[in-house]
Structures are given as C-alpha cells and as structure tokens.
Short mmCIF file of C-alpha atoms and ligand atoms in Angstrom, two decimals:
data_model
loop_
_atom_site.label_atom_id
_atom_site.label_comp_id
_atom_site.label_asym_id
_atom_site.label_seq_id
_atom_site.Cartn_x
_atom_site.Cartn_y
_atom_site.Cartn_z
CA MET B 1 -117.99 136.44 106.44
CA ALA B 2 -116.20 138.54 103.80
CA LEU B 3 -117.85 139.47 100.52
CA ILE B 4 -116.45 139.00 97.04
CA THR B 5 -114.31 141.87 95.77
CA SER B 6 -112.54 140.17 92.84
CA PRO B 7 -112.29 136.74 91.17
CA GLU B 8 -109.21 135.99 93.29
CA SER B 9 -111.00 136.88 96.53
CA ILE B 10 -113.43 133.95 96.22
CA LEU B 11 -110.79 131.38 97.13
CA ASP B 12 -110.03 132.88 100.54
CA ILE B 13 -113.72 133.17 101.35
CA ALA B 14 -114.30 129.54 100.32
CA LEU B 15 -111.32 128.30 102.36
CA ALA B 16 -112.50 130.26 105.39
CA ALA B 17 -115.91 128.58 105.09
CA MET B 18 -114.19 125.17 105.39
CA GLN B 19 -112.17 126.06 108.50
CA SER B 20 -114.38 124.17 110.96
CA THR B 21 -113.96 120.78 109.28
CA GLU B 22 -113.23 118.43 112.17
CA ASN B 23 -111.49 115.70 110.22
CA GLN B 24 -108.05 117.26 109.63
CA ARG B 25 -107.14 115.08 106.65
CA LEU B 26 -110.47 115.88 104.96
CA LYS B 27 -109.85 119.57 105.65
CA THR B 28 -106.37 119.42 104.09
CA LEU B 29 -107.48 117.48 101.02
CA ILE B 30 -110.60 119.49 100.21
CA SER B 31 -108.89 122.84 100.86
CA SER B 32 -105.97 121.88 98.65
CA LEU B 33 -108.28 120.58 95.92
CA THR B 34 -110.28 123.82 96.09
CA GLU B 35 -107.10 125.89 95.76
CA HIS B 36 -105.94 123.92 92.72
CA LEU B 37 -109.35 124.16 91.06
CA HIS B 38 -109.56 127.92 91.59
CA GLU B 39 -106.07 128.30 90.20
CA PHE B 40 -107.04 126.15 87.19
CA VAL B 41 -110.13 128.26 86.44
CA LEU B 42 -108.21 131.54 86.75
CA GLU B 43 -105.19 130.36 84.79
CA ASN B 44 -107.33 129.15 81.90
CA GLN B 45 -110.03 131.85 82.19
CA LEU B 46 -112.64 129.07 81.94
CA THR B 47 -115.70 130.16 79.95
CA GLU B 48 -119.26 129.40 81.04
CA SER B 49 -119.84 127.03 78.14
CA GLU B 50 -116.61 125.16 78.91
CA PHE B 51 -117.71 124.86 82.52
CA GLU B 52 -121.09 123.51 81.43
CA ARG B 53 -119.38 121.00 79.13
CA ALA B 54 -117.15 119.85 82.01
CA LEU B 55 -120.17 119.29 84.24
CA GLN B 56 -121.90 117.33 81.47
CA PHE B 57 -118.79 115.16 81.19
CA ILE B 58 -118.85 114.37 84.92
CA VAL B 59 -122.59 113.59 84.83
CA GLY B 60 -121.89 111.33 81.81
CA ILE B 61 -119.22 109.45 83.76
CA GLY B 62 -121.71 108.70 86.51
CA GLN B 63 -124.38 107.65 84.03
CA ALA B 64 -121.98 105.32 82.19
CA THR B 65 -121.10 103.56 85.47
CA GLY B 66 -123.11 100.47 86.34
CA LYS B 67 -122.88 96.87 87.46
CA ASN B 68 -120.34 95.84 84.82
CA THR B 69 -118.62 99.10 83.97
CA ASN B 70 -116.84 101.72 86.02
CA GLU B 71 -116.30 104.88 83.99
CA VAL B 72 -115.18 106.74 87.15
CA VAL B 73 -112.18 104.43 87.52
CA LEU B 74 -111.57 104.65 83.79
CA VAL B 75 -111.37 108.45 83.76
CA ALA B 76 -108.91 108.35 86.68
CA ASP B 77 -106.93 105.81 84.65
CA ILE B 78 -106.80 107.70 81.35
CA LEU B 79 -105.75 110.92 83.11
CA GLY B 80 -102.85 109.04 84.77
CA ILE B 81 -104.25 109.61 88.28
CA SER B 82 -104.70 105.93 89.18
CA SER B 83 -101.15 105.18 88.12
CA LEU B 84 -99.86 108.19 90.07
CA VAL B 85 -101.58 107.08 93.28
CA SER B 86 -100.29 103.52 92.83
CA THR B 87 -96.73 104.73 92.14
CA ILE B 88 -96.40 107.10 95.10
CA ASN B 89 -97.71 104.42 97.45
CA ASN B 90 -95.50 101.60 96.16
CA MET B 91 -92.26 103.32 95.28
CA ASP B 92 -89.08 101.25 95.06
CA VAL B 93 -85.51 102.43 95.59
CA ASP B 94 -85.14 103.46 91.94
CA GLY B 95 -88.15 105.74 92.19
CA GLY B 96 -90.26 103.35 90.14
CA SER B 97 -92.90 100.95 91.33
CA TYR B 98 -93.22 97.20 91.40
CA ALA B 99 -96.96 97.63 91.74
CA ALA B 100 -99.52 98.26 89.01
CA LEU B 101 -103.26 98.75 88.87
CA LEU B 102 -105.63 96.00 89.96
CA GLY B 103 -107.82 96.61 86.92
CA PRO B 104 -111.49 95.68 86.71
CA PHE B 105 -111.13 91.94 86.10
CA TRP B 106 -109.71 90.34 89.25
CA ARG B 107 -111.94 87.62 90.72
CA LYS B 108 -111.56 86.29 94.22
CA ASN B 109 -111.07 82.56 94.80
CA ALA B 110 -109.47 81.52 91.50
CA PRO B 111 -108.70 77.78 91.53
CA LEU B 112 -105.70 76.66 93.62
CA CYS B 113 -103.29 74.95 91.22
CA ASN B 114 -100.26 72.71 91.44
CA TRP B 115 -96.72 73.42 90.28
CA GLY B 116 -96.63 73.60 86.47
CA GLU B 117 -100.40 73.25 86.02
CA SER B 118 -102.02 74.99 83.04
CA ILE B 119 -104.62 77.69 83.61
CA SER B 120 -105.78 77.36 80.01
CA ARG B 121 -108.98 75.43 80.71
CA VAL B 122 -110.44 75.46 77.18
CA ASP B 123 -108.79 75.22 73.76
CA LEU B 124 -108.62 78.75 72.33
CA GLY B 125 -105.57 78.22 70.12
CA GLY B 126 -102.80 80.76 70.62
CA GLN B 127 -99.16 80.41 71.55
CA PRO B 128 -98.37 78.15 74.52
CA MET B 129 -96.62 79.98 77.33
CA GLU B 130 -94.62 79.04 80.41
CA VAL B 131 -94.20 81.43 83.30
CA HIS B 132 -91.49 81.05 85.93
CA GLY B 133 -91.40 83.47 88.83
CA LEU B 134 -89.40 84.21 91.94
CA ILE B 135 -90.72 86.03 95.00
CA LEU B 136 -88.18 87.90 97.12
CA ASP B 137 -88.30 90.13 100.17
CA GLU B 138 -86.63 93.56 100.25
CA PHE B 139 -83.34 91.91 101.28
CA LYS B 140 -83.46 89.64 98.20
CA LYS B 141 -84.31 86.59 100.31
CA PRO B 142 -86.77 84.14 98.69
CA ILE B 143 -90.25 83.93 100.19
CA ALA B 144 -91.66 80.40 100.46
CA SER B 145 -95.40 79.60 100.57
CA ALA B 146 -96.48 82.93 99.09
CA ILE B 147 -99.75 82.78 97.12
CA VAL B 148 -99.44 83.99 93.54
CA ASP B 149 -102.84 84.77 92.03
CA VAL B 150 -102.65 85.23 88.25
CA TRP B 151 -105.19 86.28 85.62
CA HIS B 152 -104.96 87.47 82.04
CA SER B 153 -106.80 87.94 78.77
CA SER B 154 -107.12 85.39 75.98
CA PRO B 155 -105.21 85.49 72.66
CA SER B 156 -108.11 87.58 71.35
CA GLY B 157 -107.91 90.03 74.25
CA PHE B 158 -110.91 88.97 76.37
CA TYR B 159 -111.12 87.98 80.00
CA GLU B 160 -113.08 84.82 80.75
CA ASN B 161 -116.09 86.70 82.15
CA GLN B 162 -116.35 88.83 78.97
CA ASP B 163 -116.33 85.89 76.59
CA ARG B 164 -118.91 83.14 75.99
CA LEU B 165 -116.24 80.90 74.45
CA GLN B 166 -114.26 80.60 77.67
CA ALA B 167 -114.87 78.32 80.64
CA ASP B 168 -115.49 79.75 84.10
CA MET B 169 -112.15 80.80 85.68
CA ASN B 170 -110.28 80.23 82.42
CA LEU B 171 -106.83 81.88 82.46
CA ARG B 172 -107.05 82.38 86.21
CA GLY B 173 -105.33 80.45 88.97
CA ARG B 174 -103.48 80.60 92.28
CA PHE B 175 -100.05 79.05 92.82
CA LYS B 176 -97.93 78.61 95.92
CA THR B 177 -94.20 79.34 95.92
CA ASN B 178 -91.85 76.47 96.83
CA GLU B 179 -89.11 76.60 99.50
CA ASN B 180 -86.93 78.62 97.07
CA GLY B 181 -89.64 81.25 96.55
CA GLU B 182 -90.35 80.00 93.01
CA PHE B 183 -93.57 79.31 91.14
CA PHE B 184 -94.29 77.91 87.67
CA PHE B 185 -97.40 77.68 85.52
CA ARG B 186 -98.43 77.05 81.94
CA THR B 187 -100.91 79.07 79.92
CA ILE B 188 -101.40 80.67 76.51
CA ARG B 189 -99.91 84.02 75.55
CA PRO B 190 -102.29 86.93 76.27
CA ALA B 191 -103.11 89.69 73.79
CA GLY B 192 -103.56 93.39 74.49
CA TYR B 193 -107.08 94.79 74.57
CA PRO B 194 -108.84 98.16 74.36
CA VAL B 195 -110.24 99.98 77.39
CA PRO B 196 -114.00 100.60 76.97
CA THR B 197 -114.62 103.40 74.45
CA ASN B 198 -118.42 103.63 74.41
CA GLY B 199 -118.68 106.29 77.15
CA PRO B 200 -117.36 109.81 77.80
CA CYS B 201 -113.80 108.48 78.24
CA GLY B 202 -113.86 107.01 74.72
CA GLU B 203 -115.05 110.36 73.41
CA LEU B 204 -112.16 112.10 75.18
CA LEU B 205 -109.59 109.60 73.87
CA ARG B 206 -110.87 110.16 70.32
CA ALA B 207 -110.69 113.95 70.73
CA GLN B 208 -107.10 113.57 71.93
CA LYS B 209 -106.22 111.22 69.04
CA ARG B 210 -105.19 108.51 71.53
CA HIS B 211 -105.68 104.82 70.83
CA PRO B 212 -107.42 102.75 73.54
CA ASN B 213 -105.21 99.63 73.37
CA ARG B 214 -103.45 98.41 76.49
CA PRO B 215 -100.24 96.46 75.89
CA ALA B 216 -100.53 92.70 76.56
CA HIS B 217 -99.91 91.76 80.17
CA ILE B 218 -100.42 89.20 82.91
CA HIS B 219 -101.86 90.31 86.24
CA PHE B 220 -100.32 89.08 89.49
CA MET B 221 -101.48 89.47 93.07
CA ILE B 222 -98.90 88.11 95.48
CA SER B 223 -99.58 87.65 99.18
CA LYS B 224 -98.15 86.20 102.32
CA PRO B 225 -98.94 87.12 105.93
CA GLY B 226 -96.42 89.74 107.14
CA TYR B 227 -96.10 91.38 103.70
CA LYS B 228 -98.05 94.04 101.82
CA VAL B 229 -100.15 92.43 99.08
CA LEU B 230 -98.35 93.13 95.79
CA ILE B 231 -100.78 93.88 92.98
CA THR B 232 -98.98 94.14 89.68
CA GLN B 233 -98.87 93.44 85.96
CA VAL B 234 -96.02 92.15 83.80
CA PHE B 235 -96.12 93.54 80.28
CA ASP B 236 -95.06 91.87 77.04
CA SER B 237 -91.70 93.38 76.04
CA SER B 238 -92.56 92.98 72.34
CA ASP B 239 -95.84 94.92 72.48
CA GLU B 240 -95.91 98.03 70.31
CA ASN B 241 -98.12 99.90 72.80
CA LEU B 242 -95.78 99.78 75.83
CA GLU B 243 -95.08 103.50 75.58
CA SER B 244 -98.61 104.51 74.67
CA ASP B 245 -100.60 102.59 77.29
CA PRO B 246 -103.90 104.54 77.56
CA VAL B 247 -103.82 104.14 81.38
CA PHE B 248 -100.07 104.90 81.81
CA GLY B 249 -99.45 101.65 83.69
CA VAL B 250 -96.07 100.59 82.32
CA SER B 251 -92.84 101.23 84.23
CA ARG B 252 -89.45 99.74 83.41
CA GLN B 253 -89.72 97.26 86.29
CA LEU B 254 -93.00 95.92 84.92
CA VAL B 255 -91.78 94.99 81.45
CA GLY B 256 -91.13 91.25 81.24
CA GLU B 257 -89.11 89.42 78.60
CA TYR B 258 -91.69 87.39 76.71
CA LEU B 259 -89.24 85.23 74.73
CA THR B 260 -90.21 82.62 72.15
CA ASP B 261 -88.14 79.42 72.27
CA ASP B 262 -87.13 78.74 68.64
CA LYS B 263 -87.13 74.95 69.11
CA THR B 264 -90.48 74.49 70.85
CA GLY B 265 -92.33 77.66 69.82
CA ILE B 266 -93.23 78.19 73.47
CA CYS B 267 -93.28 81.73 74.84
CA LYS B 268 -91.29 81.90 78.09
CA LEU B 269 -91.42 84.51 80.78
CA ASN B 270 -89.12 84.63 83.78
CA HIS B 271 -89.80 87.35 86.29
CA SER B 272 -88.99 88.21 89.90
CA PHE B 273 -91.15 90.16 92.30
CA VAL B 274 -90.27 91.95 95.52
CA LEU B 275 -92.65 92.03 98.49
CA GLN B 276 -92.45 94.77 101.11
CA ALA B 277 -92.98 93.97 104.77
CA GLY B 278 -96.35 95.16 106.01
CA GLU B 279 -99.94 94.21 106.59
CA MET B 280 -101.61 91.71 104.25
CA VAL B 281 -104.76 93.53 103.10
CA PHE B 282 -106.68 92.39 100.03
CA PRO B 283 -108.64 94.79 97.82
CA ALA B 284 -112.36 94.45 97.32
CA PRO B 285 -113.00 92.40 94.16
CA PRO B 286 -114.34 94.65 91.37
CA ILE B 287 -116.40 91.71 90.03
CA PRO B 288 -117.79 88.67 91.87
FE1 FE2 H 301 -105.70 93.45 82.29
#
C-alpha cells in the first residue's frame, strides 16, 4: 500500500483500500462519498477545531434521537437532503415531484371513513374545511377504489399524538375513491408548526437565522395495488412560510388552493393527485 506524500494523496490511498468491497453499489456510494468529503476538507481547509465541532454535532444528533424524536431525519430534512432524495425518485414530467416527505407523524390503520365523513373527532374550534380530491393515473384516467389516507395538525399546530386535548386518531382517516376516482372529507383547517428546535438542529437553525415553522399542510398517502404508493403533502396557498419551509418540502405541484367560501366561511380545497404504475409498497410507520 502507498504511503502519504501530500494531503491530496490520501484520497487515492483510501479509495484503493476500499477496492475489494464485494457489494458494487456499496463500493460506488462509499467511494463517491469519500471523494466528496476529501474535496470538501481540502476546499475549505478544515481546521482541527472545526472538525472536532463537526464530530460533536454528529454525536449530538445521535444523542438527541430516541423513541419519540429522530434528530437524524431532521438534520437530513433541514439540509434539504430528504427532499432531494424524494424529488429525484418521484420526478414528474415538469421536473418537479408530486411526492413529499412522509414526516414523523403518520400512523398505520387510521379509521376507515365514509364519503364526506369528518375526521375532526373532538371540538377544537378552528375553521371548518372541506377537501375534495381526484386520483388519476399517468394517462389522466381516474382511479377508482384507491385508498386515501390523510392526517394533519390541529388549528394550534399539533398532531393528535402530541396533544392531550385531542382524541385518539383525531384528524386522521382513510377514504376510498368512488368510480370517478374522487374522494371527499370534512375536517378543520390545519395550522403550520415548528420542527423540533431543542437539539443540535435547532442550534444550527438559530445560527443560520432560519425560522423553524413549516407551512400548514395536509398529508396524503394514496395507494392502490398496481401503483406506487404516493406519499405527499398539500400546502396552504395562503401560508407566509411556503418559500421558507425549514425542510424545503414545497414544490409548485404541492401548493393547494385553500379558499374560504365567503357565504359559509368554510375553507375548501380541491386537489388532484397522479399515481405512477408500480409496486404498492408501504413505508414503515415512524410511530405506532
Ligand atoms: Fe406534517
């Protein structure tokens, strides 16, 4: 094995040491990551104290991760990596994505509901809302009998499992599309909410003078055998934080028109979703 002759020479020696990796994809990914990291260190002439600080940050991320929090996911989110991975794997013809992050609050087995049923299971006040949706395939043909799993935060920005005031499975439900690919449910208008700021990610956001508030949104997970499961979010068009989402989750396709009906005061959202043909695979639920 070669010996070090300059800072730049270390990369080649390290890459050579990885040559025998049997798994070719692992070899490609780790070699490429190593190259980028070496380049980063050289380009920025990283000091020893900066390196130590970076390692402390990574240790802190692990320590802040537990049963109810996942700081590892959060750091990927606030650096735009989660959104990048989601976008390149769910690209539509316009180069955008109909998909968005699952987020930490999806629960499996939300109640199965009927057409027009309300998922507001306890009186929290807030603006009543009606959501109409249409599920299409890539050829714009409606998809009947798709399952539309929805969940969102309360008017004060809390998910049911974060909030003592809410009933179990409040603001969560599953609906089935009719023969025209449509679904309809009632609820109350969600509010935006901050990502957790009590760990190293909060410290980083503060240092970068970034606010932690996600724009208001409703989560959707749409499935039908023969199609890829679409995991997405539809954001409130009137939210002031659309362009400063701390996790960079908002694309043009994901902004929904949350319109208030002047006569009834009801907020109405009409949105269509496109499913891509593929295998129906569900993610692991982040919480039980
Ligand atoms: Fe959310």
